[in-house]
CSV table of C-alpha atoms in Angstrom, one decimal:
chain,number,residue,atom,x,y,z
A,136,UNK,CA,0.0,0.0,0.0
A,137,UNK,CA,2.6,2.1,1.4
A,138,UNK,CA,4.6,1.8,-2.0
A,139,UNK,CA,1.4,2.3,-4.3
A,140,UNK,CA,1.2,5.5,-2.5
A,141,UNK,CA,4.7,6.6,-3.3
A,142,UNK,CA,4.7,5.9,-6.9
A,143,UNK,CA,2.0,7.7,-6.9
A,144,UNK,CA,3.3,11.0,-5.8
A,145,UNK,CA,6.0,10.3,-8.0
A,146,UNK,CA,3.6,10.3,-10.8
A,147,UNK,CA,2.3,13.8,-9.8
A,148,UNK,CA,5.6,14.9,-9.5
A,149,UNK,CA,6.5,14.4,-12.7
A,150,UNK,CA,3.3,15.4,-13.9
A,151,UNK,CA,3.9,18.9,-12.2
A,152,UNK,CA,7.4,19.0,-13.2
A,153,UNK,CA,6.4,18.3,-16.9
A,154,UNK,CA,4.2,21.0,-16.9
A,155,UNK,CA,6.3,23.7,-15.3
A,156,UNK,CA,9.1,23.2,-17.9
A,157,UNK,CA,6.7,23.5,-20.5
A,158,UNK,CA,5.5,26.9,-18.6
A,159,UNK,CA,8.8,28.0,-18.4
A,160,UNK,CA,9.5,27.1,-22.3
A,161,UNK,CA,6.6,29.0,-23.1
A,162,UNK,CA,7.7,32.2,-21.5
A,163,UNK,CA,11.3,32.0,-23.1
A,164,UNK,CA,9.8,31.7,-26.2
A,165,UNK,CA,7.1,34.9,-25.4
A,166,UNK,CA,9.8,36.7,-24.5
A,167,UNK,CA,11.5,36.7,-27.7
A,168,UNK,CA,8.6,37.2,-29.6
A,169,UNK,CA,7.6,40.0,-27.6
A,170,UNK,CA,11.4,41.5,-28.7
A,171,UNK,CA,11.0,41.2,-31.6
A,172,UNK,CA,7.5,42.8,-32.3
A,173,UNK,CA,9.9,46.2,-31.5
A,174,UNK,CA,7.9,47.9,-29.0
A,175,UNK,CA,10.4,50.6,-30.3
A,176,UNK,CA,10.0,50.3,-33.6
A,177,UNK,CA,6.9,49.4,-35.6
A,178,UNK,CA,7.5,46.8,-38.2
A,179,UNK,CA,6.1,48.8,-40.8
A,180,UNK,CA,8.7,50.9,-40.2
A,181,UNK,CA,11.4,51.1,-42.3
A,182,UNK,CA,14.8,53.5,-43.1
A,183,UNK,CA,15.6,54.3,-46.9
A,184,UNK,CA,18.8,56.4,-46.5
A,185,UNK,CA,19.2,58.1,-49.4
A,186,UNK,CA,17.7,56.2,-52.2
A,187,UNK,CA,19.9,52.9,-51.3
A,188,UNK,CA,17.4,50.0,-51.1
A,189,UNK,CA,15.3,49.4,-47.8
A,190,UNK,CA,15.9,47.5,-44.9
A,191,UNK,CA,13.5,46.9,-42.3
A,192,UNK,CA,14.7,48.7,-39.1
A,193,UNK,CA,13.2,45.6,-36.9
A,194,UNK,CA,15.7,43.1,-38.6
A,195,UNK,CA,18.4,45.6,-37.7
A,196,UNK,CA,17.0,45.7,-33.7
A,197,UNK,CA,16.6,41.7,-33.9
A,198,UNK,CA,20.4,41.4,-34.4
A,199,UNK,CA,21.8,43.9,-32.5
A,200,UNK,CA,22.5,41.2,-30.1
A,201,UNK,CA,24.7,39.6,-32.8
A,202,UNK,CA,26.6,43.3,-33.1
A,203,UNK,CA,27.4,42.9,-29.9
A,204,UNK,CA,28.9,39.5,-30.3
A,205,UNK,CA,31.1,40.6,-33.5
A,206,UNK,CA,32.2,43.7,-31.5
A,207,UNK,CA,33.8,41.5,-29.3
A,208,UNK,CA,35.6,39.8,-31.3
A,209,UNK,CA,33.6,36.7,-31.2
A,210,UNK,CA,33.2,36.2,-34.8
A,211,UNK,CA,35.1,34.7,-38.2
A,212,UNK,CA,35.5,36.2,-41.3
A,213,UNK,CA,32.6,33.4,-42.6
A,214,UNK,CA,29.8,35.0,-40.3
A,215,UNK,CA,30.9,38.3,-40.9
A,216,UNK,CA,30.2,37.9,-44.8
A,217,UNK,CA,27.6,35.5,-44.3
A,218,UNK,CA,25.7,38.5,-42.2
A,219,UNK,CA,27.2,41.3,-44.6
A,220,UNK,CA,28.6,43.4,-41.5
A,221,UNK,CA,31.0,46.1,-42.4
A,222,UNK,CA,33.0,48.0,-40.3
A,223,UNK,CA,32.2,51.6,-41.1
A,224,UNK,CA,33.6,55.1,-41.2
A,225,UNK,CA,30.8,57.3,-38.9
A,226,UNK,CA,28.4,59.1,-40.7
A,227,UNK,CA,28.3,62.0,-37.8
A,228,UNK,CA,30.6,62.6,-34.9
A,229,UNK,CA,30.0,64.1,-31.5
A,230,UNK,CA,32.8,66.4,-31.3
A,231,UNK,CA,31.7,67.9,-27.7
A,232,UNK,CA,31.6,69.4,-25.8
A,233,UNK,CA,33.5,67.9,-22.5
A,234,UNK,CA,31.4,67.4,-19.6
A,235,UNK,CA,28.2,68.5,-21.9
A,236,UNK,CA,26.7,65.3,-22.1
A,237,UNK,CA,28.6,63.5,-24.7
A,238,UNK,CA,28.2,60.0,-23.3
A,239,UNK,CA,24.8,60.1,-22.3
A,240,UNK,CA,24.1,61.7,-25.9
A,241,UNK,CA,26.0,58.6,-27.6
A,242,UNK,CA,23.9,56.2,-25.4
A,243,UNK,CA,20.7,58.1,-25.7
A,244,UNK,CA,21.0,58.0,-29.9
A,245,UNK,CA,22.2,54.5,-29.4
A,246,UNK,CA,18.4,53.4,-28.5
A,247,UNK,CA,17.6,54.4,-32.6
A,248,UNK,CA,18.0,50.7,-34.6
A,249,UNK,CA,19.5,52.6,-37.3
A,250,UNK,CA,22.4,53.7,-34.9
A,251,UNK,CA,26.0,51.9,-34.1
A,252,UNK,CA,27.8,53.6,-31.4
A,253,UNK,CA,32.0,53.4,-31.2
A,254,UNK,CA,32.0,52.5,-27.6
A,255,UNK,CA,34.8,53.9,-27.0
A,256,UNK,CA,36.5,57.2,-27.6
A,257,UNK,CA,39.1,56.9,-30.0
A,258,UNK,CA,41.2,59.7,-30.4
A,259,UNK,CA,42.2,59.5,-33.5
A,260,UNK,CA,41.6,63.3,-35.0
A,261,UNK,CA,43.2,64.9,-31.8
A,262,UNK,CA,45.9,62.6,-30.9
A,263,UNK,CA,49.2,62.8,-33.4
A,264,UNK,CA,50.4,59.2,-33.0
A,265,UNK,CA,46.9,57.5,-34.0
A,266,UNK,CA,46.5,59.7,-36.6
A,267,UNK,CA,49.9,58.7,-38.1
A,268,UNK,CA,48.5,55.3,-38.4
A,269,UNK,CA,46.1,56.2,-41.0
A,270,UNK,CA,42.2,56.2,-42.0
A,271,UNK,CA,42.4,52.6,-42.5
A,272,UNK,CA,43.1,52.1,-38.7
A,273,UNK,CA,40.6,54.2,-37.6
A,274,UNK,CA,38.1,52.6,-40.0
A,275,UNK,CA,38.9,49.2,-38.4
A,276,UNK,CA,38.2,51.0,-34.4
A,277,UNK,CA,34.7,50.9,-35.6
A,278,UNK,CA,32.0,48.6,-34.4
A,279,UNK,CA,30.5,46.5,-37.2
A,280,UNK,CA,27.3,47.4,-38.6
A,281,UNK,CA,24.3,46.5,-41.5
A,282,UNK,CA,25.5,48.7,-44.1
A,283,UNK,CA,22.0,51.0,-43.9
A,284,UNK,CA,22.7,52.0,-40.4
A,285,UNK,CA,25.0,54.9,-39.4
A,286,UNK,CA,27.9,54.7,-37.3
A,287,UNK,CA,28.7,57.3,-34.5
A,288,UNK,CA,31.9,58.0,-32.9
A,289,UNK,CA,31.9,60.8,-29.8
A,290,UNK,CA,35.4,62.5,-28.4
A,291,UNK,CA,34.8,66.1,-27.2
A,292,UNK,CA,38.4,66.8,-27.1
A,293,UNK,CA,38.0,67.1,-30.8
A,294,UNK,CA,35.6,70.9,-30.5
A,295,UNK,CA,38.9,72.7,-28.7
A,296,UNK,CA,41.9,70.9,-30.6
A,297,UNK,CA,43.1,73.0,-33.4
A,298,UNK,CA,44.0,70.0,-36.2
A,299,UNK,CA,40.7,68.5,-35.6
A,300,UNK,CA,38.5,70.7,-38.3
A,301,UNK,CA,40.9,70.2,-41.4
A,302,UNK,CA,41.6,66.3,-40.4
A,303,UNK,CA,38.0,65.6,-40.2
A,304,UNK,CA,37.1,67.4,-43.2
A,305,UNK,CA,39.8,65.9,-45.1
A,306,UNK,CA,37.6,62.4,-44.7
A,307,UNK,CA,34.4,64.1,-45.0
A,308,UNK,CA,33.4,67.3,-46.3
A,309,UNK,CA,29.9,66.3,-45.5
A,310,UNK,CA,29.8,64.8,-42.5
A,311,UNK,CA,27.5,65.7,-39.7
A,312,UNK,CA,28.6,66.8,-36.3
A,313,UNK,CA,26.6,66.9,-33.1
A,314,UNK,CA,28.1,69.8,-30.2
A,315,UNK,CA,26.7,69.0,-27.1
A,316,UNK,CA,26.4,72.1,-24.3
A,317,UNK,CA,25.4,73.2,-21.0
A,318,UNK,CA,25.6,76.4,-19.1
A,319,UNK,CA,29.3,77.5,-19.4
A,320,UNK,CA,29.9,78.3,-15.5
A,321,UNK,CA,28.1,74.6,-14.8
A,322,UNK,CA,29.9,72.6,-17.3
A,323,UNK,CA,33.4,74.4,-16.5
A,324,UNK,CA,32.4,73.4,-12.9
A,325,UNK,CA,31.8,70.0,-13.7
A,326,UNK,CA,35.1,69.5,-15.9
A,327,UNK,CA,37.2,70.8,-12.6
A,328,UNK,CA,35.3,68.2,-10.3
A,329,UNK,CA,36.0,65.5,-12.8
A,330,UNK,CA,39.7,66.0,-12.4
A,331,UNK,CA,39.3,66.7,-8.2
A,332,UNK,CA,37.9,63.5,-8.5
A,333,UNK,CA,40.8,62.1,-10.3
A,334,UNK,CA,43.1,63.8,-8.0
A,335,UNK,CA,41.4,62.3,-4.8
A,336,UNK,CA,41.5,58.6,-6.2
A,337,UNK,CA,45.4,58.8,-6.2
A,338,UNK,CA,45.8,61.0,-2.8
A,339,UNK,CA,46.7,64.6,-4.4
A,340,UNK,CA,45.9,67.7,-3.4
A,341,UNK,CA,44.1,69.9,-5.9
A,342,UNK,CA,43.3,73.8,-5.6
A,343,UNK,CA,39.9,74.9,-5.2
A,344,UNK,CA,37.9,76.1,-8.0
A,345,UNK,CA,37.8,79.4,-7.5
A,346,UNK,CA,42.1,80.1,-7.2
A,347,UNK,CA,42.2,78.5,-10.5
A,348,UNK,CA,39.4,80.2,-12.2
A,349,UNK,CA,40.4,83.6,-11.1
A,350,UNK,CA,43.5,85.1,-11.8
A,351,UNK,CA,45.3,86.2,-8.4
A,352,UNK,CA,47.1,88.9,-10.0
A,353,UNK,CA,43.9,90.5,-11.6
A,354,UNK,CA,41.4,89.2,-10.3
A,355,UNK,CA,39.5,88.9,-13.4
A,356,UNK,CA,38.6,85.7,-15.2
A,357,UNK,CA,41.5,83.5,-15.8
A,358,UNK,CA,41.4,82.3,-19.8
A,359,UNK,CA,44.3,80.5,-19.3
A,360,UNK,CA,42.6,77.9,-17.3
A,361,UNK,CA,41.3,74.7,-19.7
A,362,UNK,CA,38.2,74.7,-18.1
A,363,UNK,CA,37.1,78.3,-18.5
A,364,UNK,CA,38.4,78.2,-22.2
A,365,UNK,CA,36.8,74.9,-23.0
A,366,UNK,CA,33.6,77.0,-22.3
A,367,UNK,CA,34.0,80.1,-24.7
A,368,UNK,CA,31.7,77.8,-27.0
A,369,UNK,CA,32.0,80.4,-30.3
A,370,UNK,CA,35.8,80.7,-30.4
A,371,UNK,CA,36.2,76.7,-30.9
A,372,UNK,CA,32.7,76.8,-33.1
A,373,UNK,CA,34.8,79.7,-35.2
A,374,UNK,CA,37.2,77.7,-36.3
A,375,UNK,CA,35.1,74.8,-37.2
A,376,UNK,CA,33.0,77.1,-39.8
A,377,UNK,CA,36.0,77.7,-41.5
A,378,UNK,CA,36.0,74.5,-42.5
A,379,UNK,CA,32.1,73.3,-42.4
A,380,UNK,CA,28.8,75.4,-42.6
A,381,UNK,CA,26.4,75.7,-40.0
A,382,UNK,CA,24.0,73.3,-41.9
A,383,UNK,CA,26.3,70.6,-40.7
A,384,UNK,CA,26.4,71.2,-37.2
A,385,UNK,CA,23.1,70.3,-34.7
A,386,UNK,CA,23.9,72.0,-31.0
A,387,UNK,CA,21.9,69.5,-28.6
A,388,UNK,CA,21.2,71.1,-25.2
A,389,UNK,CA,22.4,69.4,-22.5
A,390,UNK,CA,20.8,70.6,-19.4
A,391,UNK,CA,17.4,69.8,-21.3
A,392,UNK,CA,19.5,66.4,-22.3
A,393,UNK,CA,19.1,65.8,-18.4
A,394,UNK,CA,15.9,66.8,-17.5
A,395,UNK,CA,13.2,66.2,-20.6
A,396,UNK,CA,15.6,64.1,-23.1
A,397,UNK,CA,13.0,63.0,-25.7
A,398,UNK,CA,12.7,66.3,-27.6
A,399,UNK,CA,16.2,67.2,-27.6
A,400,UNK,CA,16.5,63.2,-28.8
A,401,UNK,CA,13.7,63.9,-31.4
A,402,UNK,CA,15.7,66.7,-32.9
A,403,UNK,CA,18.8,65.1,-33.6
A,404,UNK,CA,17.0,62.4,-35.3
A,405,UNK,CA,15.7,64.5,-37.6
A,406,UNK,CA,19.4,66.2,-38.1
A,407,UNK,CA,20.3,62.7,-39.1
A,408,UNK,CA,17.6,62.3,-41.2
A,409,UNK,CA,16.6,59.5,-39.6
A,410,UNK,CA,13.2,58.3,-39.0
A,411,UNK,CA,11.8,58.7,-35.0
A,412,UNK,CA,11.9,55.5,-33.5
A,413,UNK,CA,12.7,56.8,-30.2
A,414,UNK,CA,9.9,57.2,-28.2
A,415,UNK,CA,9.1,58.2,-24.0
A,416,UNK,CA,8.9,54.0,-24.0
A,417,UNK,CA,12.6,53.8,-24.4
A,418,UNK,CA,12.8,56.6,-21.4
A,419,UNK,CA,12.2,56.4,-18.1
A,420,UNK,CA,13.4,58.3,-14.8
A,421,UNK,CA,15.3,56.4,-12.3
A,422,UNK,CA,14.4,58.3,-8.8
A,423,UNK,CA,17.2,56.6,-7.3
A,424,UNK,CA,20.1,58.1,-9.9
A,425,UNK,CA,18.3,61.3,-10.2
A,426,UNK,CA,18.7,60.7,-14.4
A,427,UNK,CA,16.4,59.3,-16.9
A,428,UNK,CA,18.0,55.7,-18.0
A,429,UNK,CA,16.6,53.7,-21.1
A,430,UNK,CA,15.0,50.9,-22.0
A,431,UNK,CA,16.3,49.1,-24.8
A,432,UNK,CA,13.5,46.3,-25.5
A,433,UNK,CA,11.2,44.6,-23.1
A,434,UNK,CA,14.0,42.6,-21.1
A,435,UNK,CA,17.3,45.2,-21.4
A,436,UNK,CA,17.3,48.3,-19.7
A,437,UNK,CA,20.3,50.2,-19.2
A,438,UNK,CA,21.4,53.3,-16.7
A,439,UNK,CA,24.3,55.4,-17.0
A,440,UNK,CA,27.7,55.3,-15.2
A,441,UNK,CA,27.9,56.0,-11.5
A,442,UNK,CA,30.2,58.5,-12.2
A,443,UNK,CA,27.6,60.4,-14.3
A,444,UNK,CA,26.2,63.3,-12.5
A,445,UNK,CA,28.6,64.0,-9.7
A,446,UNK,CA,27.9,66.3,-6.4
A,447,UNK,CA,29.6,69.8,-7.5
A,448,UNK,CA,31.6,71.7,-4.6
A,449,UNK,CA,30.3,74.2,-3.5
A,450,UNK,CA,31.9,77.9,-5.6
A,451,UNK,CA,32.0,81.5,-4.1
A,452,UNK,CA,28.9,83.4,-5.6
A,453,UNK,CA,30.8,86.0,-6.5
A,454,UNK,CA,33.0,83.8,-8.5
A,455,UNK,CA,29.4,82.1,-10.3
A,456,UNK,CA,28.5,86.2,-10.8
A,457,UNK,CA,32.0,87.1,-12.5
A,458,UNK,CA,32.3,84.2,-14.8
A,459,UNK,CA,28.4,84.5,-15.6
A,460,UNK,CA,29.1,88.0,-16.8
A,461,UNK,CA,32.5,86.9,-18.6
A,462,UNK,CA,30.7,84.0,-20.3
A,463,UNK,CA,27.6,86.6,-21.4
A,464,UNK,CA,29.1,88.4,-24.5
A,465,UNK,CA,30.9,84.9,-25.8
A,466,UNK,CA,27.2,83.2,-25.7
A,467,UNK,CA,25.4,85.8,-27.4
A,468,UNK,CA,27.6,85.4,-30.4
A,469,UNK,CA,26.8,81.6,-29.7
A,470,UNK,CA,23.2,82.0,-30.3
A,471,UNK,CA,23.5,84.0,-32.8
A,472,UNK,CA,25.5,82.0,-35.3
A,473,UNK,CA,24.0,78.5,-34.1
A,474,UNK,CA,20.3,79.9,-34.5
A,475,UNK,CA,19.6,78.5,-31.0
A,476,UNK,CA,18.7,80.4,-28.3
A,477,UNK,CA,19.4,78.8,-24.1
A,478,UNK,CA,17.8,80.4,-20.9
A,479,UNK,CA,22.0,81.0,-19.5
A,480,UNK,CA,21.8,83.8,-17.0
């Protein structure tokens, strides 16, 4: 009797067992056909850039798992042809500016299917040595990519280093470049507690904000400090238009970046002449962080670095007042040759 009973528990264990596999199969497979009925991008959509033939942007979503996979190297020449990936030179570049927002920019435009970010910065238009080793090598420092999508690459040293322009336009004459800004006095403020950070890390003393952006001797504004120049926006723009015309340039504002990022996101897109596929779906605020992070598809969501979005020190109002009113004159000109006006005191 005893052993009747047993077997037949064992019974209903398998029984139940049996069917909770088959649950759990059945949700695997919902997932991935939840992901790929693009909650971010209809599948009637679809991106013709520039008469080549179409490609439907939800194949190019579907596989960006795959990207992934070649970008780290996991892949043979076979599967790369088989999947006719290409490793491309970028189609637009973030060239700035520092501490504007670059990174959250690159990730933000990374949500569109039609987008391949470089992940990393590479240096190749400001740094001598790489750009001794030709276009070819920079060419291969690009992710691979569907040939209908466009590749973007982001360094922000590029806006304030003099070569940059002429090298850059020397591969492209056409090429479309995103400058990324905030508030001068905030973003120079930012840029010196990046490098107070830095300094703490390793045990160094650093000076205080204020005996490095004022001038002891004059106590006016001191120019000669990186992170007060790297803020007169129009003199580094200046040298750019001698090269490119405005048409080619889209400023992005990076305080709005922060606070309501889907129209700023919205514009670029159409900059790039890309079709909106970015929607508030692929946004959502993160209390916790303070910062909007995104959500990729229906299972990956990703937030920003922890170093994103630091605690500034507090700076001498009277410092914030003199710098405000050194910055004023420089950001008129700004508006007025970008066509864009910001609320900077």
């Amino acid at each position: 009797m005893l052993f009747k009973q047993q077997a037949l528990l064992r019974q209903k264990l398998f029984v139940l067992g049996s069917l909770a596999i088959g649950s759990l199969l059945y949700l695997v497979a919902r997932v991935g056909s939840l992901d790929r009925l693009q909650p971010i991008c209809p599948i009637d959509g679809r991106f013709r850039p520039h008469g080549q033939d179409e490609i439907p942007l939800r194949t190019l979503q579907f596989k960006r798992g795959l990207l992934h996979e070649f970008r780290k190297g996991n892949a043979t020449k076979e599967q790369i042809q088989l999947h006719n990936l290409v490793q491309q030179l970028p189609k637009a570049i973030i060239i700035g500016v520092r501490k504007g927002g670059t990174r959250a920019l690159l990730e933000m435009l990374n949500l569109h299917p039609a987008v391949v970010k470089a992940s990393q910065e590479i240096h190749f238009f400001d740094n001598d040595e790489n750009y001794a080793k030709g276009i070819e090598w920079y060419r291969k420092k690009m992710p691979f990519s569907y040939p209908h999508q466009i590749t973007i690459e982001k360094s922000p040293a590029y806006f304030i280093t003099e070569e940059v322009p002429e090298r850059i336009y020397k591969m492209n004459s056409s090429i479309k470049l995103l400058i990324i800004v905030r508030e001068p006095t905030t973003r120079a403020i930012s840029d010196y507690t990046q490098v107070l950070e830095g300094k703490e890390r390793k045990n160094k003393t650093y000076y205080k904000f204020e005996k490095l952006a004022i001038d002891p001797n004059t106590c006016e504004v001191n120019t000669k400090y990186k992170a007060v120049r790297t803020s007169i926006y129009t003199k580094h723009l200046e040298r750019w238009l001698k090269y490119f015309p405005i048409e080619q340039f889209h400023i992005v504002d990076g305080d709005r970046l922060i606070t309501e990022p889907l129209p700023e996101l919205q514009l670029v897109e159409k900059f790039l002449n890309l079709p909106p596929r970015i929607s508030q779906y692929n946004l959502y605020f993160n209390a916790t962080r303070g910062f909007y992070c995104l959500r990729f598809n229906i299972v990956f969501n990703k937030c920003l670095a922890g170093s994103k979005g630091r605690i500034h020190p507090e700076v001498d109002s009277s410092v914030i007042t003199k710098l405000r009113k050194f910055f004023h004159p420089f950001n008129q000109k700004f508006y007025q040759i970008t066509g864009r006006t910001f609320n900077w005191p």
